[in-house]
């Protein structure tokens, strides 16, 4: 009887959570409409709305496929950075050759260093990479190398190749860099290393993904990052931007909030425990950084109120971010008859043993509820962008095709999340419009995109035609 009562309590917690996370089509349409309204407000307001910054990226020239020449990219967005080089040969998206290397940033350079020390370290690694430039990469005589800089931290962009750091995130804390132009800091470091290179474009990863997608497919009109964090960018029409032409807009959509979002007690608790209370609410319910921890919080309540894992609440279950989203994905995708992957993950992550098959099934259900909500809300966000661009309807005789380039580990590796997002977007659009909208995975688009944007904003608009023969 006692066991039955505990099970009923657990099932009650699960049912209430499922109801609170519900995303019926009507609610998703309300979320999409709210997203579109905030986009309009952000564009109309100087400095953006309180929710959406709608940042002008100063990218008004996207890849056409005709770009030629050798271009470099530096991608700094976390504890590792990548440097790459691309030889472009024109003719509708011909990448002749591409090479890259990845370097870990020493922890002391992230926190206790000066701006000069960090950028000197980066410049030295870039110099090493340039030294390995070999056969197949052609720099016309007398030309200066050019670089696209993907810098995925909050920046007040001043032009295509300048921007002041607003604040550090992702574990970086170098006080003397805040307020400085990161392109100037990088250029000074390049000069100190004797590297003759011009920074031609400063972008974030979402803009880079859009550019990389556009190079391969001219129908790409927007990009979405669904990884540890989340963001979106799209091409805005000229008349919508005060005092500007057609431009790529960086939405910073992770900060979206609407009363229509299905926010639960677990989301509220996660938000209160975060470093950005009341901010990035959309990101906290759809992105890879947080999905696993929402699951952990639900399981913790079951353990405390329904004695779900025995009389003692497993200590690790109380520790934030113990369950990472990749492990949540593995649990969700377990197709074995007895859910042995779930059993192993519970033991390895939380030290929980001796669970019944019924208990393991409930855990899979919790993962499914969290992932489904995140995927369906992501689809609603994409619908909001399509509505803003006027791509959510099809006019008679119109042969439009709209491609959304999506990158990020969550989208790439969490199959159930990805499938749910795609099917939900089709459901929202309806069969006729859904045939004109394509979600494409833009694998590792941001680094290549930065090199392409350097090409688009090169000081050498015409490169020798002989390079095209390489294709």
XYZ file of C-alpha atoms in Angstrom, residues 17-307:
291
model
C 4.658 18.677 -15.045
C 3.427 17.378 -18.410
C 0.347 19.602 -18.224
C 2.388 22.691 -17.328
C 4.790 22.003 -20.240
C 2.005 21.507 -22.777
C 2.506 23.247 -26.117
C -0.713 22.888 -28.125
C -0.653 24.470 -31.574
C -2.779 27.422 -30.419
C -0.253 28.304 -27.711
C 2.653 27.964 -30.151
C 0.950 30.381 -32.543
C 0.600 32.878 -29.670
C 4.318 32.486 -28.921
C 5.167 33.056 -32.601
C 2.973 36.175 -32.747
C 4.630 37.527 -29.582
C 8.054 36.856 -31.120
C 7.119 38.759 -34.294
C 5.712 41.684 -32.274
C 8.923 41.951 -30.250
C 10.990 41.888 -33.441
C 9.002 44.857 -34.775
C 9.440 46.689 -31.453
C 13.160 46.000 -31.366
C 13.723 47.338 -34.883
C 11.660 50.474 -34.227
C 13.439 51.337 -30.966
C 16.898 52.866 -30.729
C 19.048 50.234 -29.054
C 16.315 47.597 -29.413
C 13.392 46.709 -27.194
C 13.822 45.690 -23.581
C 13.652 42.092 -24.761
C 15.249 41.971 -28.214
C 18.297 44.045 -29.011
C 17.804 43.347 -32.751
C 21.445 44.284 -33.246
C 22.533 45.656 -36.591
C 25.425 43.371 -37.548
C 26.654 45.848 -40.204
C 26.752 42.862 -42.571
C 25.092 44.180 -45.719
C 27.004 41.976 -48.125
C 26.467 38.213 -47.876
C 28.344 35.543 -49.870
C 27.179 35.046 -53.453
C 29.356 32.070 -54.377
C 31.639 34.183 -56.551
C 34.206 34.900 -53.808
C 37.849 34.179 -54.725
C 41.072 34.017 -52.794
C 42.684 32.951 -49.524
C 40.963 33.998 -46.305
C 41.495 33.206 -42.641
C 39.078 32.990 -39.728
C 39.475 33.075 -35.967
C 36.579 31.654 -33.923
C 36.665 32.560 -30.202
C 33.554 31.669 -28.257
C 34.587 29.600 -25.261
C 37.445 27.712 -23.653
C 38.759 26.682 -27.086
C 39.328 28.772 -30.181
C 39.759 27.706 -33.789
C 41.798 29.195 -36.584
C 41.125 28.176 -40.150
C 41.992 29.112 -43.703
C 39.903 28.686 -46.803
C 40.879 28.915 -50.448
C 37.835 30.089 -52.386
C 37.641 29.572 -56.121
C 34.404 31.283 -57.067
C 31.824 29.640 -59.296
C 28.851 29.227 -56.998
C 30.292 27.921 -53.786
C 33.603 26.336 -54.625
C 35.772 25.775 -51.563
C 39.038 24.614 -53.104
C 40.777 23.769 -49.860
C 40.201 24.237 -46.137
C 42.324 23.594 -43.040
C 41.871 24.362 -39.357
C 43.336 23.802 -35.927
C 41.827 24.086 -32.447
C 43.614 25.486 -29.397
C 42.651 25.440 -25.703
C 42.808 28.762 -23.873
C 44.790 28.348 -20.605
C 42.504 29.045 -17.648
C 44.771 31.772 -16.274
C 44.435 33.709 -19.535
C 40.641 33.606 -19.158
C 40.550 35.134 -15.690
C 43.753 36.637 -14.346
C 45.381 37.900 -17.522
C 45.273 41.261 -19.248
C 43.640 41.875 -22.611
C 47.094 42.068 -24.226
C 48.145 38.717 -22.778
C 45.050 36.953 -24.098
C 45.300 38.419 -27.588
C 49.077 37.870 -27.715
C 48.483 34.174 -26.996
C 45.891 34.012 -29.773
C 48.166 35.894 -32.209
C 51.091 33.522 -31.497
C 48.917 30.503 -32.276
C 47.645 32.203 -35.411
C 51.267 32.879 -36.468
C 52.091 29.179 -36.020
C 49.105 28.256 -38.173
C 50.073 30.729 -40.900
C 53.562 29.174 -40.970
C 52.011 25.842 -42.014
C 50.291 27.414 -45.023
C 51.248 25.077 -47.843
C 50.447 23.979 -51.343
C 46.991 24.824 -52.618
C 46.734 28.170 -50.808
C 47.457 31.149 -53.032
C 48.032 34.709 -51.834
C 48.463 37.094 -54.787
C 51.830 38.914 -54.713
C 51.714 42.147 -52.723
C 48.411 41.225 -51.045
C 47.717 41.361 -47.332
C 46.097 38.353 -45.673
C 42.535 39.014 -44.457
C 40.663 37.489 -41.541
C 37.102 37.106 -40.309
C 36.811 37.207 -36.500
C 33.972 35.234 -34.893
C 33.712 36.645 -31.366
C 30.741 35.154 -29.535
C 30.545 37.502 -26.561
C 28.269 40.534 -26.117
C 29.628 43.342 -28.274
C 28.381 46.780 -29.288
C 29.098 46.565 -32.995
C 30.308 49.861 -34.474
C 30.992 48.738 -38.057
C 31.617 45.532 -39.969
C 35.129 45.398 -38.512
C 34.879 47.041 -35.088
C 33.001 46.428 -31.866
C 33.403 47.173 -28.169
C 33.178 44.346 -25.646
C 30.143 44.866 -23.377
C 30.882 42.032 -20.938
C 32.546 38.646 -20.775
C 30.573 35.400 -20.434
C 31.423 31.653 -20.551
C 33.987 31.785 -17.769
C 36.081 34.693 -19.107
C 36.758 37.666 -16.817
C 39.410 40.083 -18.087
C 38.418 43.462 -16.711
C 40.690 45.677 -18.783
C 39.188 44.346 -22.039
C 35.642 45.507 -21.250
C 34.718 48.586 -23.269
C 37.611 48.096 -25.698
C 37.343 47.452 -29.430
C 38.250 43.755 -29.755
C 39.352 44.190 -33.371
C 41.818 46.903 -32.324
C 43.120 44.641 -29.528
C 43.561 41.709 -31.921
C 45.187 43.914 -34.592
C 47.719 45.273 -32.083
C 48.577 41.706 -31.046
C 49.006 40.689 -34.694
C 51.344 43.643 -35.195
C 53.391 42.627 -32.136
C 53.828 39.185 -33.702
C 54.840 40.708 -37.033
C 51.754 39.299 -38.788
C 50.652 41.344 -41.793
C 46.918 40.639 -41.626
C 43.784 42.791 -41.810
C 40.671 41.971 -39.767
C 37.968 42.432 -42.419
C 34.887 41.334 -40.468
C 33.778 40.946 -36.838
C 30.763 38.636 -36.378
C 29.155 36.324 -33.835
C 28.556 32.620 -34.454
C 24.941 33.081 -35.589
C 25.877 35.620 -38.256
C 28.736 33.344 -39.334
C 26.322 30.428 -39.667
C 23.997 32.542 -41.815
C 26.885 33.570 -44.075
C 28.186 30.001 -44.359
C 24.714 28.741 -45.196
C 24.116 31.503 -47.754
C 27.367 30.612 -49.540
C 26.212 27.031 -50.086
C 22.549 27.860 -50.700
C 21.318 31.244 -51.854
C 17.853 30.547 -50.427
C 19.149 30.754 -46.839
C 17.357 33.683 -45.173
C 17.903 33.016 -41.465
C 20.157 31.097 -39.086
C 19.454 29.585 -35.685
C 21.953 28.279 -33.138
C 20.646 25.491 -30.909
C 23.568 24.324 -28.821
C 24.719 25.122 -25.307
C 23.055 28.492 -25.836
C 20.705 29.724 -28.523
C 20.340 32.690 -30.861
C 18.922 33.617 -34.255
C 19.747 35.982 -37.108
C 17.962 36.809 -40.337
C 18.092 39.076 -43.386
C 15.871 42.120 -42.851
C 14.375 44.081 -45.716
C 15.592 47.614 -46.276
C 12.351 49.461 -45.474
C 12.077 47.839 -42.025
C 15.291 49.336 -40.670
C 15.371 53.062 -39.905
C 18.202 54.818 -41.760
C 19.632 51.596 -43.147
C 19.532 49.255 -46.121
C 19.052 45.489 -46.226
C 20.937 44.119 -43.268
C 21.570 40.970 -41.273
C 19.990 41.347 -37.831
C 21.356 39.578 -34.748
C 18.233 39.006 -32.657
C 19.743 37.751 -29.375
C 16.498 35.778 -29.104
C 17.549 33.897 -25.968
C 16.190 36.843 -23.972
C 12.655 36.396 -25.354
C 9.833 36.129 -22.838
C 6.069 35.968 -23.210
C 3.193 35.180 -20.873
C 2.364 32.428 -23.372
C 5.579 30.515 -22.614
C 4.853 27.382 -20.543
C 7.126 28.133 -17.573
C 7.019 25.696 -14.633
C 8.124 25.847 -10.992
C 11.307 24.016 -12.037
C 12.149 26.686 -14.626
C 11.532 29.415 -12.064
C 13.830 27.706 -9.556
C 16.532 27.269 -12.209
C 16.244 30.948 -13.111
C 16.541 32.021 -9.462
C 19.690 29.922 -9.091
C 21.274 31.376 -12.243
C 23.690 34.285 -12.640
C 21.146 36.119 -14.835
C 17.901 36.088 -12.850
C 14.930 37.163 -14.947
C 16.944 37.167 -18.171
C 17.398 34.693 -21.042
C 14.145 32.896 -20.174
C 13.658 31.490 -23.693
C 17.225 30.177 -23.670
C 16.679 28.558 -20.269
C 13.805 26.418 -21.551
C 15.078 25.467 -25.030
C 18.895 25.310 -25.008
C 21.354 22.534 -24.234
C 22.864 24.282 -21.228
C 19.655 23.869 -19.230
C 17.505 20.960 -20.492
C 19.319 18.301 -18.473
C 19.094 20.349 -15.293
C 15.331 20.793 -15.670
C 15.052 16.986 -15.806
C 17.243 16.700 -12.700
C 15.023 19.124 -10.785
C 11.883 17.123 -11.600
C 13.567 13.873 -10.533
C 14.769 15.546 -7.338
C 11.199 16.513 -6.422
C 10.082 12.937 -7.079
C 12.874 11.686 -4.825
C 11.951 14.101 -2.033
C 8.157 13.838 -2.165
C 7.543 10.351 -3.586
C 10.662 8.534 -2.253
